[in-house]
């Protein structure tokens, strides 16, 4: 996304650039990622957990815009 000014598609107010963050173990913060395809739960010795199997799926960082007035979000996988 360029440095241009953006207007909200809902109310016309100014949009602020930002990104979606996710917390990991130990309080680490990570950028939320877009993964192409459907989620597949990972298994270890036949036990299915909460982790997802990613393999060689294409990954993209998520960037976005948030309206200062109404809070509308536009997210982009870049």
PDB file of C-alpha atoms in Angstrom:
ATOM      1  CA  UNK A   1       0.000   0.000   0.000  1.00  0.00           C
ATOM      2  CA  UNK A   2       1.383   3.399  -0.900  1.00  0.00           C
ATOM      3  CA  UNK A   3       1.589   6.488   1.285  1.00  0.00           C
ATOM      4  CA  UNK A   4      -1.585   7.965  -0.276  1.00  0.00           C
ATOM      5  CA  UNK A   5      -4.450   9.161   1.889  1.00  0.00           C
ATOM      6  CA  UNK A   6      -7.386   6.758   1.981  1.00  0.00           C
ATOM      7  CA  UNK A   7     -11.072   7.504   2.552  1.00  0.00           C
ATOM      8  CA  UNK A   8     -13.485   5.117   4.264  1.00  0.00           C
ATOM      9  CA  UNK A   9     -15.848   3.361   1.858  1.00  0.00           C
ATOM     10  CA  UNK A  10     -18.604   3.451   4.507  1.00  0.00           C
ATOM     11  CA  UNK A  11     -18.562   6.992   5.943  1.00  0.00           C
ATOM     12  CA  UNK A  12     -15.897   8.906   3.964  1.00  0.00           C
ATOM     13  CA  UNK A  13     -13.607   9.713   6.942  1.00  0.00           C
ATOM     14  CA  UNK A  14      -9.813   9.262   6.880  1.00  0.00           C
ATOM     15  CA  UNK A  15      -8.329   5.772   7.097  1.00  0.00           C
ATOM     16  CA  UNK A  16      -5.262   4.866   9.202  1.00  0.00           C
ATOM     17  CA  UNK A  17      -2.755   2.264   7.995  1.00  0.00           C
ATOM     18  CA  UNK A  18      -2.012  -0.690  10.288  1.00  0.00           C
ATOM     19  CA  UNK A  19      -1.665  -4.465  10.585  1.00  0.00           C
ATOM     20  CA  UNK A  20      -3.163  -7.410  12.450  1.00  0.00           C
ATOM     21  CA  UNK A  21      -0.983  -8.865  15.233  1.00  0.00           C
ATOM     22  CA  UNK A  22      -1.185 -12.168  17.079  1.00  0.00           C
ATOM     23  CA  UNK A  23       0.343 -13.241  20.404  1.00  0.00           C
ATOM     24  CA  UNK A  24       2.510 -16.308  20.716  1.00  0.00           C
ATOM     25  CA  UNK A  25       3.994 -18.161  23.654  1.00  0.00           C
ATOM     26  CA  UNK A  26       5.923 -16.035  26.128  1.00  0.00           C
ATOM     27  CA  UNK A  27       4.203 -12.812  25.094  1.00  0.00           C
ATOM     28  CA  UNK A  28       5.859 -12.667  21.646  1.00  0.00           C
ATOM     29  CA  UNK A  29       3.920 -10.678  19.055  1.00  0.00           C
ATOM     30  CA  UNK A  30       3.689 -11.824  15.436  1.00  0.00           C
ATOM     31  CA  UNK A  31       2.155 -10.373  12.299  1.00  0.00           C
ATOM     32  CA  UNK A  32      -0.977 -12.318  11.374  1.00  0.00           C
ATOM     33  CA  UNK A  33      -0.522 -14.217   8.115  1.00  0.00           C
ATOM     34  CA  UNK A  34      -2.894 -15.192   5.309  1.00  0.00           C
ATOM     35  CA  UNK A  35      -2.470 -18.816   4.239  1.00  0.00           C
ATOM     36  CA  UNK A  36      -3.945 -19.887   0.896  1.00  0.00           C
ATOM     37  CA  UNK A  37      -6.329 -22.869   1.061  1.00  0.00           C
ATOM     38  CA  UNK A  38      -8.367 -24.564   3.781  1.00  0.00           C
ATOM     39  CA  UNK A  39      -7.010 -25.145   7.327  1.00  0.00           C
ATOM     40  CA  UNK A  40      -5.776 -28.668   8.092  1.00  0.00           C
ATOM     41  CA  UNK A  41      -5.153 -29.689  11.705  1.00  0.00           C
ATOM     42  CA  UNK A  42      -1.732 -31.188  12.377  1.00  0.00           C
ATOM     43  CA  UNK A  43      -1.453 -34.625  13.952  1.00  0.00           C
ATOM     44  CA  UNK A  44       1.374 -36.242  15.889  1.00  0.00           C
ATOM     45  CA  UNK A  45       1.275 -40.016  16.442  1.00  0.00           C
ATOM     46  CA  UNK A  46      -2.420 -39.991  15.509  1.00  0.00           C
ATOM     47  CA  UNK A  47      -3.312 -37.241  18.019  1.00  0.00           C
ATOM     48  CA  UNK A  48      -4.891 -34.105  16.557  1.00  0.00           C
ATOM     49  CA  UNK A  49      -4.051 -30.858  18.332  1.00  0.00           C
ATOM     50  CA  UNK A  50      -4.735 -27.148  17.885  1.00  0.00           C
ATOM     51  CA  UNK A  51      -1.786 -26.579  15.545  1.00  0.00           C
ATOM     52  CA  UNK A  52      -2.312 -26.289  11.812  1.00  0.00           C
ATOM     53  CA  UNK A  53      -0.376 -28.089   9.115  1.00  0.00           C
ATOM     54  CA  UNK A  54       0.919 -25.510   6.616  1.00  0.00           C
ATOM     55  CA  UNK A  55       3.251 -27.477   4.347  1.00  0.00           C
ATOM     56  CA  UNK A  56       4.268 -25.394   1.341  1.00  0.00           C
ATOM     57  CA  UNK A  57       1.093 -23.257   1.309  1.00  0.00           C
ATOM     58  CA  UNK A  58       1.617 -19.675   0.105  1.00  0.00           C
ATOM     59  CA  UNK A  59       1.847 -17.207   3.021  1.00  0.00           C
ATOM     60  CA  UNK A  60       1.154 -13.472   2.893  1.00  0.00           C
ATOM     61  CA  UNK A  61       1.379 -10.771   5.549  1.00  0.00           C
ATOM     62  CA  UNK A  62      -1.898  -9.014   6.396  1.00  0.00           C
ATOM     63  CA  UNK A  63      -1.945  -5.228   6.204  1.00  0.00           C
ATOM     64  CA  UNK A  64      -4.954  -2.999   6.579  1.00  0.00           C
ATOM     65  CA  UNK A  65      -6.728   0.306   6.919  1.00  0.00           C
ATOM     66  CA  UNK A  66      -8.997   1.402   9.796  1.00  0.00           C
ATOM     67  CA  UNK A  67     -11.496   4.256   9.650  1.00  0.00           C
ATOM     68  CA  UNK A  68     -10.895   6.932  12.306  1.00  0.00           C
ATOM     69  CA  UNK A  69     -14.623   7.622  12.627  1.00  0.00           C
ATOM     70  CA  UNK A  70     -16.609   4.376  12.285  1.00  0.00           C
ATOM     71  CA  UNK A  71     -13.888   1.723  12.776  1.00  0.00           C
ATOM     72  CA  UNK A  72     -14.479   0.021   9.404  1.00  0.00           C
ATOM     73  CA  UNK A  73     -11.561  -2.290   8.478  1.00  0.00           C
ATOM     74  CA  UNK A  74     -10.142  -3.166   5.076  1.00  0.00           C
ATOM     75  CA  UNK A  75      -7.584  -5.984   5.160  1.00  0.00           C
ATOM     76  CA  UNK A  76      -5.145  -6.912   2.392  1.00  0.00           C
ATOM     77  CA  UNK A  77      -2.947 -10.008   2.012  1.00  0.00           C
ATOM     78  CA  UNK A  78       0.332  -8.668   0.595  1.00  0.00           C
TER      79      UNK A  78
END
